[in-house]
Amino acid sequence: MSLYCIGDLQGCSAPFHRLLEKIDFSPSRDTLYLLGDLVNRGPDSLGTLRSLMALGDAAQCLLGNHDLHLLALWQGVRKPGRHDTLNDLLQAPDREGLLDWLRHRAMAMHRHGWLMVHAGVLPQWSTAQTLMLAAEVESALRGPDLKGFLTAMYGNTPCQWQGSLEGADRLRVIVNALTRLRFCTAQGAMEFSSSESAHGAPVGYMPWFEVPGRATQDTPIAFGHWSTLVTDARQHTGLRNNVLPLDTGCVWGGCLTAARLGAAGVVELIQVPCEQAQKPGK
């Protein structure tokens, strides 16, 4: 049995299947953990979701910001962006089943000693608290007022976690941390305008995983979302400082990366090259 974490697919179905072939993946034997942004920007979001859904429990998927955007389009609370590539999926005859399956995916997972999120974890949150807060969002996504939740989900404020937050503000902070976070202050105030590499932090901010004394520093964390973090996917060195970034820019013409999780924190990276599906800056 092998366990794999895989970064952002973003509708790149062909590289995904090449990667499965390269690792000799067997759904009866192995398990995939997909770290969110399953769809959008790439050429085949429809085929990607169909493949993941067909794998059943062998593919454990997180939700990323692009996946939540797709759900918002489905519910009519957002309009398509000019760089979206979701029309085929939204017009598919099996759309309802696929998107109902999507809304039941996780916001965070803790498996085999690893915490898995799409984007990041605020410095105040322990692993247990991260999972409890993720469950609050999962409950809203799976509940009877999906449209109401998605309508209130958008926005950059509040930018900082407070345990006293309630309602839409509380859920918005949780969503933003788990699916959009790159930089924050030492106190956990989030910044959303920059997507530079870790060395390009705005003044007063730092990568979330570099905050001194963050509560999850003793837990290995696998995440995606930040394609500029690994500037050359071929030189990816794996787990460093107890974090494993796995968005290696497939949709931008980089690589799609699977991390085989071994005992005692051992990680083996397996990659396939990808065709560029989006032009830089989009």
Short mmCIF file of C-alpha atoms in Angstrom, two decimals:
data_model
loop_
_atom_site.label_atom_id
_atom_site.label_comp_id
_atom_site.label_asym_id
_atom_site.label_seq_id
_atom_site.Cartn_x
_atom_site.Cartn_y
_atom_site.Cartn_z
CA MET A 1 0.00 0.00 0.00
CA SER A 2 1.30 3.45 -0.94
CA LEU A 3 0.07 6.89 0.13
CA TYR A 4 0.45 9.93 -2.12
CA CYS A 5 -0.21 13.65 -1.75
CA ILE A 6 -0.75 15.49 -5.02
CA GLY A 7 -0.82 19.25 -5.54
CA ASP A 8 -3.14 21.43 -7.60
CA LEU A 9 -4.60 19.66 -10.65
CA GLN A 10 -6.61 22.66 -11.91
CA GLY A 11 -8.35 20.63 -14.60
CA CYS A 12 -5.14 19.15 -16.03
CA SER A 13 -6.57 15.68 -16.54
CA ALA A 14 -3.96 14.33 -18.98
CA PRO A 15 -0.94 14.99 -16.70
CA PHE A 16 -2.89 13.51 -13.80
CA HIS A 17 -3.39 10.24 -15.68
CA ARG A 18 0.27 10.21 -16.76
CA LEU A 19 1.25 10.63 -13.11
CA LEU A 20 -0.99 7.76 -12.05
CA GLU A 21 0.67 5.59 -14.66
CA LYS A 22 4.14 6.62 -13.51
CA ILE A 23 3.45 5.70 -9.87
CA ASP A 24 1.64 2.50 -10.93
CA PHE A 25 -1.36 3.60 -8.91
CA SER A 26 -3.89 0.96 -7.92
CA PRO A 27 -7.17 2.13 -6.32
CA SER A 28 -7.53 -1.22 -4.58
CA ARG A 29 -4.14 -0.84 -2.94
CA ASP A 30 -3.11 2.83 -2.80
CA THR A 31 -4.62 6.13 -1.61
CA LEU A 32 -4.33 9.59 -3.14
CA TYR A 33 -4.71 12.79 -1.14
CA LEU A 34 -5.52 15.68 -3.51
CA LEU A 35 -4.75 19.07 -1.95
CA GLY A 36 -7.46 21.18 -3.57
CA ASP A 37 -7.89 23.32 -6.68
CA LEU A 38 -9.03 20.25 -8.53
CA VAL A 39 -10.56 22.38 -11.30
CA ASN A 40 -10.30 25.56 -13.37
CA ARG A 41 -7.71 27.23 -15.61
CA GLY A 42 -6.74 23.88 -17.15
CA PRO A 43 -8.36 22.26 -20.22
CA ASP A 44 -10.43 19.44 -18.70
CA SER A 45 -12.07 20.15 -15.35
CA LEU A 46 -14.99 17.91 -16.31
CA GLY A 47 -12.77 14.91 -17.01
CA THR A 48 -10.77 15.58 -13.86
CA LEU A 49 -13.82 15.52 -11.58
CA ARG A 50 -15.23 12.45 -13.29
CA SER A 51 -11.94 10.61 -12.77
CA LEU A 52 -11.65 11.59 -9.12
CA MET A 53 -15.23 10.69 -8.33
CA ALA A 54 -14.81 7.30 -10.04
CA LEU A 55 -11.85 6.48 -7.79
CA GLY A 56 -14.10 6.47 -4.73
CA ASP A 57 -12.35 6.31 -1.37
CA ALA A 58 -8.98 5.85 -3.10
CA ALA A 59 -9.00 9.60 -3.88
CA GLN A 60 -9.44 11.79 -0.78
CA CYS A 61 -9.90 15.38 -1.99
CA LEU A 62 -9.64 18.77 -0.35
CA LEU A 63 -11.41 21.89 -1.53
CA GLY A 64 -9.41 24.86 -2.78
CA ASN A 65 -10.42 28.38 -3.76
CA HIS A 66 -11.10 27.38 -7.39
CA ASP A 67 -13.34 24.53 -6.26
CA LEU A 68 -15.36 26.87 -4.05
CA HIS A 69 -15.58 29.29 -6.98
CA LEU A 70 -17.05 26.50 -9.10
CA LEU A 71 -19.69 25.81 -6.45
CA ALA A 72 -20.54 29.52 -6.36
CA LEU A 73 -20.99 29.54 -10.15
CA TRP A 74 -23.22 26.47 -9.90
CA GLN A 75 -25.39 28.18 -7.31
CA GLY A 76 -25.59 31.41 -9.33
CA VAL A 77 -23.96 33.65 -6.73
CA ARG A 78 -20.92 34.52 -8.89
CA LYS A 79 -20.31 35.22 -12.57
CA PRO A 80 -17.59 33.42 -14.52
CA GLY A 81 -14.17 35.07 -14.62
CA ARG A 82 -12.54 35.73 -17.97
CA HIS A 83 -9.89 33.09 -17.32
CA ASP A 84 -12.29 30.39 -16.11
CA THR A 85 -12.42 27.12 -18.04
CA LEU A 86 -15.51 25.63 -16.40
CA ASN A 87 -18.23 25.88 -19.04
CA ASP A 88 -18.04 22.23 -20.13
CA LEU A 89 -18.42 21.09 -16.54
CA LEU A 90 -21.29 23.47 -15.79
CA GLN A 91 -23.14 22.33 -18.91
CA ALA A 92 -22.47 18.60 -18.49
CA PRO A 93 -25.43 16.21 -18.16
CA ASP A 94 -23.92 14.78 -14.96
CA ARG A 95 -23.21 18.24 -13.50
CA GLU A 96 -25.53 17.91 -10.51
CA GLY A 97 -24.00 14.66 -9.32
CA LEU A 98 -20.45 15.89 -9.79
CA LEU A 99 -21.00 19.15 -7.96
CA ASP A 100 -22.96 17.54 -5.15
CA TRP A 101 -19.99 15.18 -4.74
CA LEU A 102 -17.65 18.20 -4.74
CA ARG A 103 -19.53 20.03 -1.99
CA HIS A 104 -19.00 17.02 0.26
CA ARG A 105 -15.19 17.12 0.05
CA ALA A 106 -13.07 18.13 3.05
CA MET A 107 -11.52 21.49 3.95
CA ALA A 108 -8.66 19.91 5.93
CA MET A 109 -7.50 16.40 6.75
CA HIS A 110 -5.15 14.79 9.27
CA ARG A 111 -3.94 11.47 7.89
CA HIS A 112 -0.99 9.28 8.79
CA GLY A 113 0.46 12.02 10.99
CA TRP A 114 0.16 14.69 8.26
CA LEU A 115 -2.03 17.78 8.32
CA MET A 116 -3.27 18.49 4.80
CA VAL A 117 -4.75 21.81 3.69
CA HIS A 118 -5.05 23.65 0.41
CA ALA A 119 -3.35 26.93 1.32
CA GLY A 120 -2.30 27.44 4.92
CA VAL A 121 -2.95 27.39 8.65
CA LEU A 122 -3.08 30.46 10.88
CA PRO A 123 -0.30 30.54 13.50
CA GLN A 124 -2.70 30.40 16.47
CA TRP A 125 -4.40 27.23 15.26
CA SER A 126 -3.34 23.82 16.53
CA THR A 127 -3.92 20.77 14.38
CA ALA A 128 -7.01 19.85 16.39
CA GLN A 129 -8.44 23.37 16.15
CA THR A 130 -7.76 23.51 12.40
CA LEU A 131 -9.78 20.34 11.91
CA MET A 132 -12.63 21.57 14.11
CA LEU A 133 -12.83 24.89 12.25
CA ALA A 134 -12.65 23.13 8.90
CA ALA A 135 -15.60 20.99 10.01
CA GLU A 136 -17.67 24.15 10.59
CA VAL A 137 -17.20 25.13 6.94
CA GLU A 138 -17.83 21.57 5.76
CA SER A 139 -21.13 21.59 7.65
CA ALA A 140 -22.18 24.81 5.90
CA LEU A 141 -21.20 23.44 2.49
CA ARG A 142 -23.23 20.29 3.04
CA GLY A 143 -26.18 22.01 4.69
CA PRO A 144 -29.52 23.25 3.34
CA ASP A 145 -28.39 26.85 2.76
CA LEU A 146 -25.44 26.29 0.45
CA LYS A 147 -26.33 29.34 -1.62
CA GLY A 148 -26.47 31.59 1.44
CA PHE A 149 -23.08 30.38 2.65
CA LEU A 150 -21.45 30.90 -0.74
CA THR A 151 -22.98 34.36 -1.09
CA ALA A 152 -21.45 35.47 2.22
CA MET A 153 -18.16 33.64 1.71
CA TYR A 154 -16.39 36.31 -0.36
CA GLY A 155 -14.35 39.16 1.09
CA ASN A 156 -11.05 39.92 2.79
CA THR A 157 -12.40 40.94 6.17
CA PRO A 158 -12.06 40.14 8.96
CA CYS A 159 -8.40 39.50 8.12
CA GLN A 160 -7.52 38.03 11.51
CA TRP A 161 -8.87 35.18 13.61
CA GLN A 162 -10.69 35.83 16.84
CA GLY A 163 -12.40 33.04 18.73
CA SER A 164 -15.36 35.34 19.36
CA LEU A 165 -16.20 35.64 15.65
CA GLU A 166 -19.64 34.39 14.69
CA GLY A 167 -21.72 33.69 11.61
CA ALA A 168 -20.50 34.65 8.15
CA ASP A 169 -17.44 36.52 9.48
CA ARG A 170 -16.23 33.44 11.31
CA LEU A 171 -16.69 31.13 8.33
CA ARG A 172 -15.08 33.65 5.96
CA VAL A 173 -11.88 33.83 8.02
CA ILE A 174 -11.68 30.04 8.14
CA VAL A 175 -12.20 29.73 4.37
CA ASN A 176 -9.66 32.44 3.61
CA ALA A 177 -7.01 30.84 5.80
CA LEU A 178 -7.50 27.32 4.47
CA THR A 179 -7.86 28.23 0.78
CA ARG A 180 -6.16 31.60 0.15
CA LEU A 181 -3.46 32.21 2.77
CA ARG A 182 0.13 32.89 1.75
CA PHE A 183 1.41 35.75 3.91
CA CYS A 184 0.41 36.89 7.39
CA THR A 185 1.83 38.88 10.27
CA ALA A 186 3.26 37.30 13.41
CA GLN A 187 -0.18 37.91 14.97
CA GLY A 188 -1.94 36.12 12.10
CA ALA A 189 -3.36 39.07 10.16
CA MET A 190 -3.71 37.82 6.57
CA GLU A 191 -2.66 39.56 3.35
CA PHE A 192 -4.27 38.58 0.06
CA SER A 193 -2.89 40.86 -2.66
CA SER A 194 0.53 39.25 -3.10
CA SER A 195 1.28 35.93 -4.79
CA GLU A 196 5.05 36.36 -4.92
CA SER A 197 7.55 33.76 -3.77
CA ALA A 198 8.39 33.43 -0.09
CA HIS A 199 11.13 36.03 -0.55
CA GLY A 200 8.66 38.63 -1.81
CA ALA A 201 6.66 39.11 1.37
CA PRO A 202 5.10 42.57 1.79
CA VAL A 203 6.57 44.68 4.57
CA GLY A 204 5.44 43.43 7.95
CA TYR A 205 4.33 40.03 6.61
CA MET A 206 5.93 36.61 6.25
CA PRO A 207 4.97 33.22 4.81
CA TRP A 208 2.45 31.64 7.18
CA PHE A 209 4.75 28.69 7.86
CA GLU A 210 7.62 30.97 8.96
CA VAL A 211 5.72 32.59 11.84
CA PRO A 212 7.80 31.91 14.99
CA GLY A 213 6.14 29.56 17.42
CA ARG A 214 3.14 28.69 15.24
CA ALA A 215 1.00 26.07 16.95
CA THR A 216 1.41 23.48 14.15
CA GLN A 217 5.21 23.66 13.91
CA ASP A 218 5.61 20.09 15.19
CA THR A 219 3.13 18.65 12.68
CA PRO A 220 4.19 17.97 9.08
CA ILE A 221 1.89 19.90 6.75
CA ALA A 222 1.30 19.24 3.05
CA PHE A 223 -0.31 22.06 1.07
CA GLY A 224 -0.77 23.45 -2.44
CA HIS A 225 -2.03 26.81 -3.73
CA TRP A 226 1.33 28.62 -3.93
CA SER A 227 2.89 27.82 -7.32
CA THR A 228 5.55 30.54 -7.03
CA LEU A 229 6.86 29.02 -3.80
CA VAL A 230 8.68 26.28 -5.69
CA THR A 231 10.41 28.31 -8.41
CA ASP A 232 11.88 25.25 -10.16
CA ALA A 233 9.80 22.12 -9.66
CA ARG A 234 12.68 19.94 -10.83
CA GLN A 235 14.75 21.13 -7.87
CA HIS A 236 12.04 20.54 -5.28
CA THR A 237 13.76 19.22 -2.17
CA GLY A 238 10.70 17.81 -0.43
CA LEU A 239 9.91 18.36 3.24
CA ARG A 240 11.66 21.38 4.77
CA ASN A 241 10.93 22.92 8.15
CA ASN A 242 8.07 20.43 8.49
CA VAL A 243 6.12 21.78 5.49
CA LEU A 244 5.72 20.23 2.06
CA PRO A 245 4.52 22.58 -0.73
CA LEU A 246 3.09 20.62 -3.65
CA ASP A 247 1.69 23.15 -6.12
CA THR A 248 4.45 22.86 -8.70
CA GLY A 249 2.68 24.88 -11.39
CA CYS A 250 1.18 22.20 -13.59
CA VAL A 251 -1.30 24.60 -15.20
CA TRP A 252 1.55 27.06 -15.93
CA GLY A 253 3.67 24.47 -17.73
CA GLY A 254 5.56 23.23 -14.69
CA CYS A 255 5.23 19.73 -13.23
CA LEU A 256 2.53 17.75 -11.51
CA THR A 257 4.00 16.30 -8.34
CA ALA A 258 3.05 13.36 -6.18
CA ALA A 259 4.73 12.90 -2.81
CA ARG A 260 4.89 9.31 -1.65
CA LEU A 261 4.61 9.44 2.14
CA GLY A 262 6.88 7.02 3.94
CA ALA A 263 7.64 6.23 7.54
CA ALA A 264 9.31 8.74 9.86
CA GLY A 265 8.63 11.71 7.60
CA VAL A 266 10.40 10.24 4.57
CA VAL A 267 9.05 11.73 1.34
CA GLU A 268 9.72 10.63 -2.24
CA LEU A 269 8.72 13.04 -5.01
CA ILE A 270 7.49 11.75 -8.38
CA GLN A 271 6.81 14.24 -11.18
CA VAL A 272 5.52 14.46 -14.73
CA PRO A 273 6.00 17.50 -16.99
CA CYS A 274 2.88 19.47 -17.96
CA GLU A 275 1.80 21.43 -20.99
CA GLN A 276 1.22 25.13 -20.31
CA ALA A 277 -2.55 25.65 -20.07
CA GLN A 278 -2.51 29.27 -18.82
CA LYS A 279 -0.32 32.18 -19.81
CA PRO A 280 1.72 33.79 -17.02
CA GLY A 281 -0.10 36.53 -15.15
CA LYS A 282 -3.57 35.07 -15.64
#
